[in-house]
Short mmCIF file of C-alpha atoms in Angstrom, two decimals:
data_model
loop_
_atom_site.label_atom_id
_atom_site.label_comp_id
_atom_site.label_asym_id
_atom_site.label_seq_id
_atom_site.Cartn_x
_atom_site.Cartn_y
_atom_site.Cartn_z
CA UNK A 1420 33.97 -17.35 29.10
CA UNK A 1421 31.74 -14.31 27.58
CA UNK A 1422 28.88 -15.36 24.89
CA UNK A 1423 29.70 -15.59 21.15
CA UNK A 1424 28.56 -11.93 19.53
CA UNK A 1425 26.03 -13.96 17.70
CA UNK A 1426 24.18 -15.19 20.97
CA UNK A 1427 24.62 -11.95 22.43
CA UNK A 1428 22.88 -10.41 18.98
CA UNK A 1429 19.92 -12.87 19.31
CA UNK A 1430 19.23 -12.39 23.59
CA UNK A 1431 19.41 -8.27 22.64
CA UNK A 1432 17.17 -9.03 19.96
CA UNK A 1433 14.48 -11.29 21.68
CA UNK A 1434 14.37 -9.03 24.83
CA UNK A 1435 13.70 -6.03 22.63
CA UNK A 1436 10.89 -8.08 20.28
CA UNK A 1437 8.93 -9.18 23.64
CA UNK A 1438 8.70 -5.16 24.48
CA UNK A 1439 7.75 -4.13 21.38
CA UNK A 1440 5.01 -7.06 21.47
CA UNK A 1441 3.80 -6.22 25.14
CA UNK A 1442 2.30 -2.79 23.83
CA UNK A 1443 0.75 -4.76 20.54
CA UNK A 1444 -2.53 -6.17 19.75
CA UNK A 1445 -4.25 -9.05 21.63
CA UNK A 1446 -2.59 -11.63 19.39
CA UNK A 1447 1.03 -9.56 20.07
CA UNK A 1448 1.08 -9.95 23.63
CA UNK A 1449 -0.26 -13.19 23.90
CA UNK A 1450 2.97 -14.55 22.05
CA UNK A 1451 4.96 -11.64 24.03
CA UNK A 1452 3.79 -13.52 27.03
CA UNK A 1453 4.85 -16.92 25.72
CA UNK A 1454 8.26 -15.70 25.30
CA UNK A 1455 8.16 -14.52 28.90
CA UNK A 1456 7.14 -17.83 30.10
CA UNK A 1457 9.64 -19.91 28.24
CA UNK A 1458 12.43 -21.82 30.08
CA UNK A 1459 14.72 -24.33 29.49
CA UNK A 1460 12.75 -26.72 31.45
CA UNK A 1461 9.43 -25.66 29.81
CA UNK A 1462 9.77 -24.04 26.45
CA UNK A 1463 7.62 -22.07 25.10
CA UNK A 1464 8.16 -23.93 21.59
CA UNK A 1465 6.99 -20.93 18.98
CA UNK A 1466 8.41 -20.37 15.77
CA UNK A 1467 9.40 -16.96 16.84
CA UNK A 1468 11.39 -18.18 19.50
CA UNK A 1469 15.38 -17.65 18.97
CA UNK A 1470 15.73 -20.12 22.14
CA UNK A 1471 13.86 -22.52 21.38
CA UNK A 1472 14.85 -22.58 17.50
CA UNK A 1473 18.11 -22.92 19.22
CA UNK A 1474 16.72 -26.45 20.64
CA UNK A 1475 15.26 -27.42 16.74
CA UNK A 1476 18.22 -26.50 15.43
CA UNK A 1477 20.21 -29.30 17.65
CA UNK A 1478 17.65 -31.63 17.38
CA UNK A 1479 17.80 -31.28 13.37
CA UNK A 1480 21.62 -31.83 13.42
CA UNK A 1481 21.51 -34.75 15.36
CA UNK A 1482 19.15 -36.06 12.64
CA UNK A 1483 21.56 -34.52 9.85
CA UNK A 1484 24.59 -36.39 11.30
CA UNK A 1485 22.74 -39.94 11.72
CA UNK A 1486 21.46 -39.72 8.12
CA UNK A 1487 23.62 -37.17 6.07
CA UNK A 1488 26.57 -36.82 8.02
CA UNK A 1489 27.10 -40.72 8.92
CA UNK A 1490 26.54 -41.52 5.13
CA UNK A 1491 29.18 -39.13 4.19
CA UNK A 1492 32.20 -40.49 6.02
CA UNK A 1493 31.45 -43.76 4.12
CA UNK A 1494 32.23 -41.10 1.02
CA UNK A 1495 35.13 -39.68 1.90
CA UNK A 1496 33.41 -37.16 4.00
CA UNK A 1497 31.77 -35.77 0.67
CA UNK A 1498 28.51 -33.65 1.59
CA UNK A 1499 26.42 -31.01 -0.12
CA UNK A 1500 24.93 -27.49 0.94
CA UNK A 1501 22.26 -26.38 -1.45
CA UNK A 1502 20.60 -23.03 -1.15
CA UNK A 1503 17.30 -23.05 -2.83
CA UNK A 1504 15.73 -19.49 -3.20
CA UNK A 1505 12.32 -20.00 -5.31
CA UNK A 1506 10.85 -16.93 -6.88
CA UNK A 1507 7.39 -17.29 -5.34
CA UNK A 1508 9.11 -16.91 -1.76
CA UNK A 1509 9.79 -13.25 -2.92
CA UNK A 1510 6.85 -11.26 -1.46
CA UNK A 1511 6.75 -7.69 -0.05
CA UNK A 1512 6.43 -6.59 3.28
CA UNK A 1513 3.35 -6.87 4.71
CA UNK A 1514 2.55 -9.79 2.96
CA UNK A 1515 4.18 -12.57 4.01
CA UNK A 1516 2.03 -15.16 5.26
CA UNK A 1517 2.06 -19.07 6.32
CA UNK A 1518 0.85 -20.09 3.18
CA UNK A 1519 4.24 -18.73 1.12
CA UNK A 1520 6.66 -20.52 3.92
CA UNK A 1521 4.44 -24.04 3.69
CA UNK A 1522 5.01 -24.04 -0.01
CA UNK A 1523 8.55 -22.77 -0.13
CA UNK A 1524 9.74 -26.23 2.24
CA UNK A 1525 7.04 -28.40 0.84
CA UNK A 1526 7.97 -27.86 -2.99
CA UNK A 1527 11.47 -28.20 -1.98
CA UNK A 1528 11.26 -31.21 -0.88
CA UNK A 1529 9.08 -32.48 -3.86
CA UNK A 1530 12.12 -31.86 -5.91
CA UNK A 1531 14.52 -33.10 -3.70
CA UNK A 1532 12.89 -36.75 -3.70
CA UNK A 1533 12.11 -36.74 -7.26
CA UNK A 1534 15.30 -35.78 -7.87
CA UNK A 1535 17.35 -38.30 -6.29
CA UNK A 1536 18.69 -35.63 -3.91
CA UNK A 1537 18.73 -38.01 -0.86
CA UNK A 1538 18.93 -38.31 2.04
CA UNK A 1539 19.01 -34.92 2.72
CA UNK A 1540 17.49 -32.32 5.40
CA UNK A 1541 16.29 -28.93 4.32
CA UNK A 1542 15.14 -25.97 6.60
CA UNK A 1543 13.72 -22.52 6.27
CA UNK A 1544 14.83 -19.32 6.46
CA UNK A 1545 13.98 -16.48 5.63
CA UNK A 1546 15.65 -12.83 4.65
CA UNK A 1547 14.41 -9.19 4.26
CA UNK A 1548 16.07 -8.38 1.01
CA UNK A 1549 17.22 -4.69 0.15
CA UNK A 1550 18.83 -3.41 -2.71
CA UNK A 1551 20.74 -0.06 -2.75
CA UNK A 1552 22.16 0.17 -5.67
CA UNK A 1553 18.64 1.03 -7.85
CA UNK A 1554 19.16 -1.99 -10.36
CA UNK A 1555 17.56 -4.55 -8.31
CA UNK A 1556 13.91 -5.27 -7.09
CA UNK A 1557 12.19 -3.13 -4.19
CA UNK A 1558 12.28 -4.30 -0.66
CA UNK A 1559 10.81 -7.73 -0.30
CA UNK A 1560 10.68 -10.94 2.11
CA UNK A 1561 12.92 -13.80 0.64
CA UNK A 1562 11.54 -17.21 1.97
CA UNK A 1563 14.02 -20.08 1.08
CA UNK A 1564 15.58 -22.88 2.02
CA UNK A 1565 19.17 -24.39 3.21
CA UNK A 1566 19.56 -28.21 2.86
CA UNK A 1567 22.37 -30.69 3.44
CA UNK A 1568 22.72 -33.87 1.00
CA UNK A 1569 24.93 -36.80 1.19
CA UNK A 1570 28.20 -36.87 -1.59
CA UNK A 1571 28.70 -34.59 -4.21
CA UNK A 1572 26.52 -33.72 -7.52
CA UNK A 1573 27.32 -34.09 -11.46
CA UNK A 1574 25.62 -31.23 -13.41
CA UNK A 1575 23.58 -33.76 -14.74
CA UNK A 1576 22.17 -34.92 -11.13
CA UNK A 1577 21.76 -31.32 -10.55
CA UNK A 1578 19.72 -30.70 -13.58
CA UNK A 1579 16.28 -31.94 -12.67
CA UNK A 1580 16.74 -30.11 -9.48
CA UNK A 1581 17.22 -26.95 -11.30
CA UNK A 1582 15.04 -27.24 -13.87
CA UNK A 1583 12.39 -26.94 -10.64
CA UNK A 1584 13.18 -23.76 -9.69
CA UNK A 1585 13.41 -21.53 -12.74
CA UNK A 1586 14.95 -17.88 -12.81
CA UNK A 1587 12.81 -14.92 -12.75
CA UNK A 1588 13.48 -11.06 -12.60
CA UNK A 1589 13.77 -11.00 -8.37
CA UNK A 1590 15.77 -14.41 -8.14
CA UNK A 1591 18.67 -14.86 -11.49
CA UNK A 1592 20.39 -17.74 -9.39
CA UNK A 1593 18.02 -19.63 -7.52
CA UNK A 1594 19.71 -23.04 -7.04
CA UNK A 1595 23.47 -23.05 -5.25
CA UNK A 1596 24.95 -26.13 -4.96
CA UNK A 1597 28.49 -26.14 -2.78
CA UNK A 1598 30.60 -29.20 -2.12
CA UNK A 1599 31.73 -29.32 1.45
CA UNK A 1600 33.08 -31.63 3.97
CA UNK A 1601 31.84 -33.75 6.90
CA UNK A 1602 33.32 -31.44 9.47
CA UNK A 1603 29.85 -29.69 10.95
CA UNK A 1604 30.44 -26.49 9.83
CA UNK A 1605 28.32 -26.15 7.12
CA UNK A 1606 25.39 -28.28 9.01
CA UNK A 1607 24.99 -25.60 11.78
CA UNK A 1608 24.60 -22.99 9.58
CA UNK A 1609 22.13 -24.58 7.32
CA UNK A 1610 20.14 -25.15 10.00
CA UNK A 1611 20.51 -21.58 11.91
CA UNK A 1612 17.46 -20.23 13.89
CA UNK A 1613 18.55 -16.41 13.19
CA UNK A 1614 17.09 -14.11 10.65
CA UNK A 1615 18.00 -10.86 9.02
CA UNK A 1616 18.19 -8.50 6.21
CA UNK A 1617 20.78 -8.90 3.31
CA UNK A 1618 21.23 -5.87 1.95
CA UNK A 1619 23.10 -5.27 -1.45
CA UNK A 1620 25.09 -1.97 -2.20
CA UNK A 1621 28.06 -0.47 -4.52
CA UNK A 1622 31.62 -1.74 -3.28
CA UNK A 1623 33.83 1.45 -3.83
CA UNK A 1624 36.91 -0.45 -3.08
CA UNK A 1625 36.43 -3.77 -5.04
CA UNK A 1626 36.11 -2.40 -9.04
CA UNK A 1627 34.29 -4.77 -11.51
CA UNK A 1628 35.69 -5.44 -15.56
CA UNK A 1629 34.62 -2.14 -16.48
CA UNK A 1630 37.07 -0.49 -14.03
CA UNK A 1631 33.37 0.72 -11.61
CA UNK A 1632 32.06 -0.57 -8.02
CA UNK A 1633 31.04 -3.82 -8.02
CA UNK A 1634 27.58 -4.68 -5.97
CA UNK A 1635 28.75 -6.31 -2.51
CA UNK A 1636 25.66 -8.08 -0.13
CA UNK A 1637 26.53 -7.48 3.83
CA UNK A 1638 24.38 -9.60 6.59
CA UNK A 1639 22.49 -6.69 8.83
CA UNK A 1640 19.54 -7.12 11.23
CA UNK A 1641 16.25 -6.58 10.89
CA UNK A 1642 14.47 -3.57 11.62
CA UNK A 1643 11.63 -3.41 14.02
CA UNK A 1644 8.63 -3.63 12.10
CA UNK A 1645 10.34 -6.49 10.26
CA UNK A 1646 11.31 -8.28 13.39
CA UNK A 1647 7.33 -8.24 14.44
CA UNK A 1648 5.73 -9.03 11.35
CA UNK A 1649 8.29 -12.40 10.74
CA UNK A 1650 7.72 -13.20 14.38
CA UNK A 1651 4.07 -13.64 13.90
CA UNK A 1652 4.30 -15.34 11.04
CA UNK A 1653 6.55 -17.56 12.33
CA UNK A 1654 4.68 -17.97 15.20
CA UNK A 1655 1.69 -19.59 13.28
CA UNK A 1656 3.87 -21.55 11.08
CA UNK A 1657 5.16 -23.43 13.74
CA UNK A 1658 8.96 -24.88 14.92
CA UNK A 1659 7.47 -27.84 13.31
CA UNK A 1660 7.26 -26.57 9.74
CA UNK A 1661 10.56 -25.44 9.45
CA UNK A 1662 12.70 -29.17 8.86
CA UNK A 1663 11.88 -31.44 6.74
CA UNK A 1664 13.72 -35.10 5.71
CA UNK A 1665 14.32 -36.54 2.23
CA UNK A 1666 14.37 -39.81 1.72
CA UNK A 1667 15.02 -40.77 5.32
CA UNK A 1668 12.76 -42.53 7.43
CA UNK A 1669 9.67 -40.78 8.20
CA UNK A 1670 9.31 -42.55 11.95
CA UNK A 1671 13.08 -41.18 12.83
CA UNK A 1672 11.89 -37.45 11.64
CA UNK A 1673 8.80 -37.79 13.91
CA UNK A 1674 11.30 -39.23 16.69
CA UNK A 1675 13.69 -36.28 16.35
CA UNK A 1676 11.54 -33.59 15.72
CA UNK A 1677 7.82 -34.44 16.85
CA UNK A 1678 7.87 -32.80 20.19
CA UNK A 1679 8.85 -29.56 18.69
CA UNK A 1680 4.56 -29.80 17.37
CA UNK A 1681 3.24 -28.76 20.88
CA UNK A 1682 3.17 -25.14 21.10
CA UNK A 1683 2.60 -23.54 24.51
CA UNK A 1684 -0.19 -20.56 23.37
CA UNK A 1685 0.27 -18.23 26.38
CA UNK A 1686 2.21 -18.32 29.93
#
């Protein structure tokens, strides 16, 4: 049976990232060469790692379906995706940095637990937004963050959650909160290892109130020079610092996703 497009996507994508990184600076090739080096039966474990965020990413659901999913069924299968997009995540190219993903996750899940939004499991990702259509902001890195919470929310239990993450003139709706099912779905794509560029343009076919385009936002991957500069970001941030639990146990995080803290640094 031939790979999903999606796996085929990332392998093309990794294989051309380790070339690029080969002819880079000392720091470049040293990760290039931990790429090289990973296997199945000894991963390399960086944060720029498709494969190996592969592995996190099954690790985290089996956590999301002890403690979110298992939950749920006991409520009719009632679950929660919330996208969380906070305006200081917005940074431009060339400046995103460790420091901006750490506080993105971390203030997340300050909100979450004083919230009451648990359990719940949140993880990062991270977008190169583009707008085409001149009425939005320039070109900029969009660190947020994808969670899954057990039943469904009031507007009132969603307030304080809200009230966290305030509008600004990059983000005008930075809290989404969908009701879903138990089904998995949902879970794997919250917790995706695969980044790109969301890029917003004029719809000719699909005509607003007025009667013009309306502004349609298509998935496309990132360029080159955006690939390398999130991979060494990511890189220093760490598989590690991409999951976080809410109001679950902190020994069962550790069990599930400790031994995603050992990064190999070289072959």
């Amino acid at each position: 049976m031939p790979e999903p497009n999606y796996l085929t996507a990332r392998h093309q994508n990794r294989r051309r990232l380790i070339g690029r990184l080969k002819n880079g600076s000392d720091a470049e090739r040293q990760l290039a060469a931990s790429l090289v080096a990973c296997t199945e039966a000894d991963p390399c474990l960086s944060g720029a790692c498709t494969e190996c965020g592969g592995r996190l990413q099954l690790a985290a659901l089996d956590l999301a379906d002890r403690f979110v999913r298992g939950p749920a069924r006991a409520m009719r299968g009632r679950m929660t995706m919330i996208t969380v997009v906070p305006s200081w995540g917005c940074v431009l190219p060339g400046e995103l940095d460790v420091a901006v993903c750490r506080r993105v996750l971390a203030e997340v899940g300050a909100a979450a637990v004083a919230s009451g939004i648990t359990p719940s499991i949140f993880s990062l990702d991270i977008s190169l937004n583009e707008d085409l259509t001149g009425k939005g902001p320039p070109p900029h890195w969009c660190v947020h963050a994808a969670g899954l919470a057990v039943d469904w929310f009031s507007q009132a239990q969603q307030a304080p959650f809200r009230f966290a993450f305030p509008r600004s003139d990059w983000v005008k709706r930075p809290v989404w909160f969908e009701p879903i099912d138990a089904s998995g779905v949902a879970e794997r794509y919250a917790l995706k290892p695969d980044r790109g560029r969301r890029v917003t343009h004029w719809d000719e076919h699909r005509l607003n109130a007025s009667g013009g385009p309306s502004t349609k936002t298509t998935p496309r991957g990132l360029r080159a020079v955006q690939a390398d500069e999130l991979a060494m970001v990511e890189h220093q941030l760490g598989l590690a610092g991409r999951v976080i639990g809410c109001g679950i146990d902190d020994d069962a995080v550790e069990r599930a996703l400790g031994g995603f803290n050992w990064v190999r640094d070289g072959p």
